[in-house]
Amino acid sequence: EDKVVQSPLSLVVHEGDTVTLNCSYEVTNFRSLLWYKQEKKAPTFLFMLTSSGIEKKSGRLSSILDKKELFSILNITATQTGDSAVYLCAVGQGAQKLVFGQGTRLTINP
Amino acid sequence: DGGITQSPKYLFRKEGQNVTLSCEQNLNHDAMYWYRQDPGQGLRLIYYSQIVNDFQKGDIAEGYSVSREKKESFPLTVTSAQKNPTAFYLCASRKREGHTGELFFGEGSRLTVL
């Protein structure tokens, strides 16, 4: 059975801390891995990773994929209260399907 | 502005009633998707469509139906056969590509069955 597992499910840190969110997967016909941020309603796209070992970076966020060990991490440095959200990991399977993990709920306290 | 519009944002239904959730996109995307999100869970795929007049079941299609008569529109009907329909429903779309790429999401519709 195809599955995407995120950990931790919930994380509470103080503003300024650095956090690492994990995503492991067992999916047939892997094509890509995507990270989304969901604050209230619509998830917004963060990164898409297709190659191992190549870090993608956007401001304080970065992500990397390990296709041998079947996982990805999302790092957020110098966290701010605006980073509080649910972070979703999804794996692109075949031509069209995306399989989502359960999400990690991140809370940043001032 | 281009985007995906879902309506209604909130919907209440009595048991035994069918309801239809609307999803319209003006992004000229070929593929459209319906996901369901329950508290503490990720998104689960209900149905998806890659082209007009064609659609496929996702992982949890039972109790749902869709149509794709126009490229821009992909309505979802939650039928009375769906045993636990209270959930947050998200519609998404993307360009049709060989490799899976970014999904664009609507703002969602929250359905509550009374």
Short mmCIF file of C-alpha atoms in Angstrom, two decimals:
data_model
loop_
_atom_site.label_atom_id
_atom_site.label_comp_id
_atom_site.label_asym_id
_atom_site.label_seq_id
_atom_site.Cartn_x
_atom_site.Cartn_y
_atom_site.Cartn_z
CA GLU A 1 0.00 0.00 0.00
CA ASP A 2 1.32 3.43 -0.91
CA LYS A 3 1.92 5.65 2.08
CA VAL A 4 3.47 8.92 3.12
CA VAL A 5 4.28 9.39 6.80
CA GLN A 6 5.14 12.70 8.39
CA SER A 7 6.73 13.30 11.76
CA PRO A 8 6.25 14.73 14.20
CA LEU A 9 2.50 15.15 13.93
CA SER A 10 2.64 18.20 16.15
CA LEU A 11 5.45 20.53 17.20
CA VAL A 12 5.52 23.59 19.45
CA VAL A 13 8.60 25.80 19.55
CA HIS A 14 9.57 29.34 20.45
CA GLU A 15 10.10 32.11 17.96
CA GLY A 16 13.65 32.07 16.66
CA ASP A 17 14.09 28.31 16.98
CA THR A 18 15.03 26.09 14.05
CA VAL A 19 12.73 23.20 13.19
CA THR A 20 13.05 20.11 11.03
CA LEU A 21 9.99 18.36 9.67
CA ASN A 22 10.26 14.84 8.32
CA CYS A 23 8.53 13.00 5.51
CA SER A 24 9.11 9.34 4.64
CA TYR A 25 7.38 7.53 1.84
CA GLU A 26 6.72 4.16 0.27
CA VAL A 27 5.09 4.89 -3.05
CA THR A 28 5.23 3.00 -6.32
CA ASN A 29 6.27 4.87 -9.44
CA PHE A 30 7.73 7.88 -7.60
CA ARG A 31 7.92 11.06 -9.66
CA SER A 32 8.32 13.95 -7.23
CA LEU A 33 7.90 15.09 -3.64
CA LEU A 34 6.10 18.32 -2.79
CA TRP A 35 5.77 20.39 0.37
CA TYR A 36 2.76 22.58 1.07
CA LYS A 37 1.89 25.03 3.86
CA GLN A 38 -1.73 25.12 5.03
CA GLU A 39 -2.62 27.98 7.33
CA LYS A 40 -6.39 28.02 7.32
CA LYS A 41 -7.86 26.72 4.13
CA ALA A 42 -6.04 26.35 0.82
CA PRO A 43 -2.59 24.71 0.95
CA THR A 44 0.06 26.86 -0.67
CA PHE A 45 2.97 25.38 -2.58
CA LEU A 46 6.46 25.53 -1.08
CA PHE A 47 8.79 23.17 -2.92
CA MET A 48 8.90 20.37 -5.44
CA LEU A 49 11.83 17.95 -5.31
CA THR A 50 12.69 15.37 -7.91
CA SER A 51 16.42 14.74 -7.49
CA SER A 52 18.31 13.41 -4.49
CA GLY A 53 20.74 15.59 -2.62
CA ILE A 54 19.84 18.91 -4.22
CA GLU A 55 18.67 21.41 -1.65
CA LYS A 56 15.89 23.76 -2.54
CA LYS A 57 15.83 27.02 -0.64
CA SER A 58 13.43 29.89 -0.25
CA GLY A 59 14.30 32.45 2.39
CA ARG A 60 14.34 30.72 5.76
CA LEU A 61 12.88 27.50 4.36
CA SER A 62 14.85 24.73 2.75
CA SER A 63 14.20 21.14 1.76
CA ILE A 64 16.12 18.15 0.54
CA LEU A 65 15.21 14.73 -0.81
CA ASP A 66 16.92 11.38 -0.31
CA LYS A 67 15.56 8.93 -2.88
CA LYS A 68 17.70 6.08 -1.61
CA GLU A 69 16.40 6.28 1.94
CA LEU A 70 12.94 7.46 0.77
CA PHE A 71 12.58 10.59 2.85
CA SER A 72 12.63 14.34 2.75
CA ILE A 73 13.11 17.05 5.35
CA LEU A 74 11.83 20.57 5.53
CA ASN A 75 13.91 22.99 7.58
CA ILE A 76 12.74 26.34 8.87
CA THR A 77 15.34 28.57 10.51
CA ALA A 78 14.73 31.59 12.73
CA THR A 79 11.05 30.71 13.01
CA GLN A 80 8.40 33.41 13.23
CA THR A 81 4.81 33.28 14.45
CA GLY A 82 3.71 33.51 10.82
CA ASP A 83 5.27 30.11 10.22
CA SER A 84 2.57 28.52 12.36
CA ALA A 85 0.63 26.21 10.05
CA VAL A 86 0.11 22.62 9.02
CA TYR A 87 2.88 21.46 6.69
CA LEU A 88 1.88 18.80 4.20
CA CYS A 89 4.16 16.46 2.33
CA ALA A 90 2.89 14.84 -0.88
CA VAL A 91 4.46 12.36 -3.26
CA GLY A 92 3.69 12.44 -6.96
CA GLN A 93 2.87 8.95 -8.17
CA GLY A 94 2.70 8.12 -11.83
CA ALA A 95 1.42 10.74 -14.20
CA GLN A 96 -1.19 12.46 -12.12
CA LYS A 97 -1.77 11.28 -8.56
CA LEU A 98 -0.44 12.84 -5.39
CA VAL A 99 -0.40 10.88 -2.14
CA PHE A 100 -0.45 13.13 0.95
CA GLY A 101 0.89 12.56 4.44
CA GLN A 102 -1.06 13.39 7.60
CA GLY A 103 0.61 16.75 8.01
CA THR A 104 2.70 18.28 10.80
CA ARG A 105 1.01 20.99 12.85
CA LEU A 106 3.68 23.56 13.74
CA THR A 107 3.00 26.17 16.40
CA ILE A 108 5.44 29.01 16.97
CA ASN A 109 5.04 30.77 20.32
CA PRO A 110 6.28 34.34 20.71
CA ASP B 1 -6.88 37.03 -11.37
CA GLY B 2 -6.49 33.35 -12.22
CA GLY B 3 -7.45 30.84 -9.63
CA ILE B 4 -9.80 28.18 -8.36
CA THR B 5 -13.19 29.08 -6.91
CA GLN B 6 -15.07 26.72 -4.67
CA SER B 7 -18.60 27.26 -3.46
CA PRO B 8 -20.24 27.25 -1.07
CA LYS B 9 -17.59 27.80 1.61
CA TYR B 10 -19.86 26.37 4.29
CA LEU B 11 -22.73 23.95 3.80
CA PHE B 12 -25.09 22.19 6.16
CA ARG B 13 -27.05 19.17 5.12
CA LYS B 14 -29.53 16.83 6.69
CA GLU B 15 -28.88 13.13 6.55
CA GLY B 16 -30.24 11.55 3.40
CA GLN B 17 -29.76 14.60 1.21
CA ASN B 18 -27.42 14.87 -1.75
CA VAL B 19 -25.33 18.03 -2.03
CA THR B 20 -23.19 19.37 -4.85
CA LEU B 21 -19.98 21.31 -4.30
CA SER B 22 -18.88 23.60 -7.10
CA CYS B 23 -15.31 23.99 -8.37
CA GLU B 24 -14.40 26.38 -11.19
CA GLN B 25 -10.91 27.25 -12.45
CA ASN B 26 -9.74 29.86 -14.95
CA LEU B 27 -6.12 28.68 -15.07
CA ASN B 28 -6.61 26.71 -18.28
CA HIS B 29 -5.52 23.60 -16.42
CA ASP B 30 -6.29 20.19 -17.83
CA ALA B 31 -6.38 18.11 -14.67
CA MET B 32 -8.69 18.67 -11.72
CA TYR B 33 -8.95 16.91 -8.38
CA TRP B 34 -11.18 16.56 -5.33
CA TYR B 35 -9.65 15.85 -1.93
CA ARG B 36 -11.21 15.32 1.45
CA GLN B 37 -9.50 16.45 4.66
CA ASP B 38 -10.54 15.26 8.12
CA PRO B 39 -9.18 16.69 11.39
CA GLY B 40 -5.66 15.45 12.08
CA GLN B 41 -5.41 13.75 8.72
CA GLY B 42 -3.86 14.55 5.42
CA LEU B 43 -5.67 14.93 2.12
CA ARG B 44 -7.33 11.88 0.62
CA LEU B 45 -8.15 11.71 -3.08
CA ILE B 46 -11.80 11.28 -3.99
CA TYR B 47 -11.87 11.70 -7.78
CA TYR B 48 -9.69 13.22 -10.45
CA SER B 49 -10.08 14.15 -14.10
CA GLN B 50 -7.34 14.62 -16.67
CA ILE B 51 -9.51 15.74 -19.59
CA VAL B 52 -13.07 16.74 -20.30
CA ASN B 53 -15.63 13.93 -20.17
CA ASP B 54 -13.21 11.60 -18.40
CA PHE B 55 -12.56 11.01 -14.70
CA GLN B 56 -11.10 8.34 -12.41
CA LYS B 57 -11.86 7.18 -8.89
CA GLY B 58 -9.41 8.05 -6.19
CA ASP B 59 -8.86 6.21 -2.93
CA ILE B 60 -12.19 7.08 -1.29
CA ALA B 61 -14.71 7.46 -4.14
CA GLU B 62 -17.57 5.53 -2.54
CA GLY B 63 -20.58 7.75 -1.91
CA TYR B 64 -19.35 10.50 -4.24
CA SER B 65 -19.91 11.35 -7.90
CA VAL B 66 -18.40 13.88 -10.30
CA SER B 67 -18.79 15.19 -13.82
CA ARG B 68 -16.43 17.02 -16.18
CA GLU B 69 -18.52 18.51 -18.95
CA LYS B 70 -16.34 21.62 -19.28
CA LYS B 71 -12.61 22.11 -18.82
CA GLU B 72 -13.22 24.84 -16.24
CA SER B 73 -15.66 22.98 -14.04
CA PHE B 74 -15.49 19.83 -11.88
CA PRO B 75 -18.46 19.62 -9.48
CA LEU B 76 -18.56 17.02 -6.72
CA THR B 77 -21.81 15.49 -5.48
CA VAL B 78 -21.84 14.03 -2.00
CA THR B 79 -24.60 11.46 -2.06
CA SER B 80 -26.65 10.02 0.77
CA ALA B 81 -24.62 6.83 0.35
CA GLN B 82 -21.55 8.53 1.84
CA LYS B 83 -21.60 7.31 5.43
CA ASN B 84 -19.55 10.05 7.04
CA PRO B 85 -19.68 13.12 4.82
CA THR B 86 -18.82 15.81 7.38
CA ALA B 87 -15.40 17.04 6.27
CA PHE B 88 -13.42 19.78 4.57
CA TYR B 89 -13.36 19.38 0.78
CA LEU B 90 -10.60 20.80 -1.37
CA CYS B 91 -10.60 21.14 -5.13
CA ALA B 92 -7.31 21.44 -7.00
CA SER B 93 -6.01 21.67 -10.54
CA ARG B 94 -2.76 21.46 -12.48
CA LYS B 95 -1.49 21.46 -16.04
CA ARG B 96 -1.31 18.02 -17.56
CA GLU B 97 2.33 16.96 -17.59
CA GLY B 98 4.33 13.80 -17.79
CA HIS B 99 5.67 14.31 -14.28
CA THR B 100 3.50 15.31 -11.35
CA GLY B 101 3.92 18.97 -10.58
CA GLU B 102 2.41 21.64 -8.46
CA LEU B 103 -1.27 21.49 -7.55
CA PHE B 104 -3.17 24.74 -7.15
CA PHE B 105 -5.91 24.60 -4.52
CA GLY B 106 -9.21 26.34 -3.96
CA GLU B 107 -10.22 27.76 -0.58
CA GLY B 108 -12.25 24.68 0.30
CA SER B 109 -15.83 23.85 1.24
CA ARG B 110 -16.72 22.74 4.73
CA LEU B 111 -19.67 20.34 4.78
CA THR B 112 -21.50 19.54 8.00
CA VAL B 113 -24.18 16.90 8.17
CA LEU B 114 -26.75 17.55 10.89
#
